[in-house]
Short mmCIF file of C-alpha atoms in Angstrom, two decimals:
data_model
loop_
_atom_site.label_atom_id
_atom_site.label_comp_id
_atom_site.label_asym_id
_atom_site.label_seq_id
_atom_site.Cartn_x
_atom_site.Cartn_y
_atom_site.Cartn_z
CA UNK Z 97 -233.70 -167.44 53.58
CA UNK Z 98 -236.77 -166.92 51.38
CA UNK Z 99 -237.14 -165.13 48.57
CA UNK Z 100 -240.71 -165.02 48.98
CA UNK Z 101 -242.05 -161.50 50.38
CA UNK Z 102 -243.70 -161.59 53.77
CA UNK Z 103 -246.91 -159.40 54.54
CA UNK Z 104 -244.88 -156.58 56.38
CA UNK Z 105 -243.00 -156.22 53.09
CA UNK Z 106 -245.95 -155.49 50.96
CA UNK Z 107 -247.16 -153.07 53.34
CA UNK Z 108 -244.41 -150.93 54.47
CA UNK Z 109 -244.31 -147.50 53.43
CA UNK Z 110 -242.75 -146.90 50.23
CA UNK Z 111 -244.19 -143.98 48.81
CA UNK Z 112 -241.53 -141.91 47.94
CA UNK Z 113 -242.66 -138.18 49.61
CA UNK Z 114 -240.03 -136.40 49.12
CA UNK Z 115 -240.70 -136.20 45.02
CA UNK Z 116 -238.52 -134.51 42.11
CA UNK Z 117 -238.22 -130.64 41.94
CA UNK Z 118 -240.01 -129.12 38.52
CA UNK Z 119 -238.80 -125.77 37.19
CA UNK Z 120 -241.63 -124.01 35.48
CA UNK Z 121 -240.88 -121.53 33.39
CA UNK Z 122 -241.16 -118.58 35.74
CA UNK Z 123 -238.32 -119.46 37.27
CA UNK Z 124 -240.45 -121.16 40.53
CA UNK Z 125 -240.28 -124.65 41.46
CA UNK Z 126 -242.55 -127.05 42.31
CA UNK Z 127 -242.22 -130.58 43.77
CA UNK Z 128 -244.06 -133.40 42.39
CA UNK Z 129 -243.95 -137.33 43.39
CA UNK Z 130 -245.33 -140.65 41.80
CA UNK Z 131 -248.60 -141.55 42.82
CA UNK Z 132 -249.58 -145.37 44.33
CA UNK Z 133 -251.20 -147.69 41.86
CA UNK Z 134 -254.03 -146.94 44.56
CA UNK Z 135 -253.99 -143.36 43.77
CA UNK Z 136 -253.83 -143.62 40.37
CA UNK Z 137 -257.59 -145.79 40.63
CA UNK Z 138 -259.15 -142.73 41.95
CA UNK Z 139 -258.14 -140.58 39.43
CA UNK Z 140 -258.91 -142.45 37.20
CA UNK Z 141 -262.77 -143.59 38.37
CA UNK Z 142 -265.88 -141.97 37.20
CA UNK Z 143 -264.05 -139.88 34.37
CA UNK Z 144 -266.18 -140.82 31.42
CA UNK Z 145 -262.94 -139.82 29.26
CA UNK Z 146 -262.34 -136.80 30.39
CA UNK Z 147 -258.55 -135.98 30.24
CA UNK Z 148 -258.76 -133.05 32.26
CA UNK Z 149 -260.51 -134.35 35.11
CA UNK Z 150 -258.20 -137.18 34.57
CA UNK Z 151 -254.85 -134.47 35.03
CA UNK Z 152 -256.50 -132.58 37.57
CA UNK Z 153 -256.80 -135.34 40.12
CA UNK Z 154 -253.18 -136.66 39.17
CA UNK Z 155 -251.87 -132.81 40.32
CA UNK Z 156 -254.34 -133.44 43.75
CA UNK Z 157 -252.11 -136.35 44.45
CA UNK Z 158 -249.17 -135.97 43.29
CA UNK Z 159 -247.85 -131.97 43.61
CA UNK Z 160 -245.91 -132.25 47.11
CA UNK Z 161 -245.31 -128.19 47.23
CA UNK Z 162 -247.52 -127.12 46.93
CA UNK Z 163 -250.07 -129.08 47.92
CA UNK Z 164 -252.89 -128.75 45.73
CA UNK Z 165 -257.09 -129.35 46.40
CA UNK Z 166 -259.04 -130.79 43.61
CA UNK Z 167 -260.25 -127.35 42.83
CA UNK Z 168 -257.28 -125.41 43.21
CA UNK Z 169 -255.84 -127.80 40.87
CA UNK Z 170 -258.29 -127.97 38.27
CA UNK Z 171 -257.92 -123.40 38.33
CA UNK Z 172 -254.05 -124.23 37.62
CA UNK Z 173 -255.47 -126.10 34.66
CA UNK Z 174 -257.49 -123.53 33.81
CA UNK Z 175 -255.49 -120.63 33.66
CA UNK Z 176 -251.70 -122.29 32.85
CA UNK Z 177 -250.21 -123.02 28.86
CA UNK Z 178 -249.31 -126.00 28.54
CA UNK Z 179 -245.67 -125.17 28.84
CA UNK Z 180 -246.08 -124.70 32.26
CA UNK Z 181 -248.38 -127.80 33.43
CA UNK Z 182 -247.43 -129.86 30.67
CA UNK Z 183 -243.40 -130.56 32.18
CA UNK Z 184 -245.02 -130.73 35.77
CA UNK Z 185 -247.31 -133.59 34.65
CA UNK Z 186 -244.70 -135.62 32.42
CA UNK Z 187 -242.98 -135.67 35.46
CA UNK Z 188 -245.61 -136.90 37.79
CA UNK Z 189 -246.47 -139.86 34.74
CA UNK Z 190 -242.72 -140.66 34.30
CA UNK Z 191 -242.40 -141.43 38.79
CA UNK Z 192 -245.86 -142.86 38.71
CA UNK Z 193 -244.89 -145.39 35.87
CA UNK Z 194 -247.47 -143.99 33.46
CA UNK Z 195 -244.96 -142.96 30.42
CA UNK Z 196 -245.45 -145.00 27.19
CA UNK Z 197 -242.05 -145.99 27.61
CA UNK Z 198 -241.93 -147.48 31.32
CA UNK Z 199 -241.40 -151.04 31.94
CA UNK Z 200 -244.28 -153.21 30.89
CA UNK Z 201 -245.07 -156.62 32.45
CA UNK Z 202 -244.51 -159.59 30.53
CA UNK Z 203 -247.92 -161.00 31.95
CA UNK Z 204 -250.83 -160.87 30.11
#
């Protein structure tokens, strides 16, 4: 048996859908997942530094319930403290790999 991965491996679907539940602190819940490496390009192409564009588009792929346009996202930025959108975003970072202390590859 190989331990090599065939080509159907790499390209079945494992993007996890179903996501982690987020309590804000209204007492509502929201439901979040990691994004693809894929995703995570888009969001972060043609920012020119901008963190909150940056944030915006990781809530337009990420938030599962409720599902969230670009500009329906980037009014939640808008009008939420960070208390609210900062937990929802730590979590999307920390499924999506993002967090300063996720595993980093020993390759160069």
């Amino acid at each position: 048996m190989s331990e090599y991965m065939s080509v159907d491996d790499l390209l079945a679907d494992d993007v996890v859908l179903e996501g982690e539940d987020v309590k804000l602190p209204n007492g509502k819940i929201v439901k979040v997942r990691g994004m693809t490496h894929y995703e995570y390009g888009l969001c972060a192409k043609n920012i020119d530094g901008d963190v909150n564009l940056l944030q915006i588009r990781f809530l337009r792929y990420a938030m599962v319930e409720p599902k969230l346009s670009e500009a329906q996202a980037e009014q939640w930025m808008k009008k939420s403290k960070n208390d609210v959108i900062g937990p929802v975003l730590d979590v999307i970072r920390r499924l999506s790999g993002l967090n300063d202390d996720a595993d980093k590859s020993d390759v160069s």
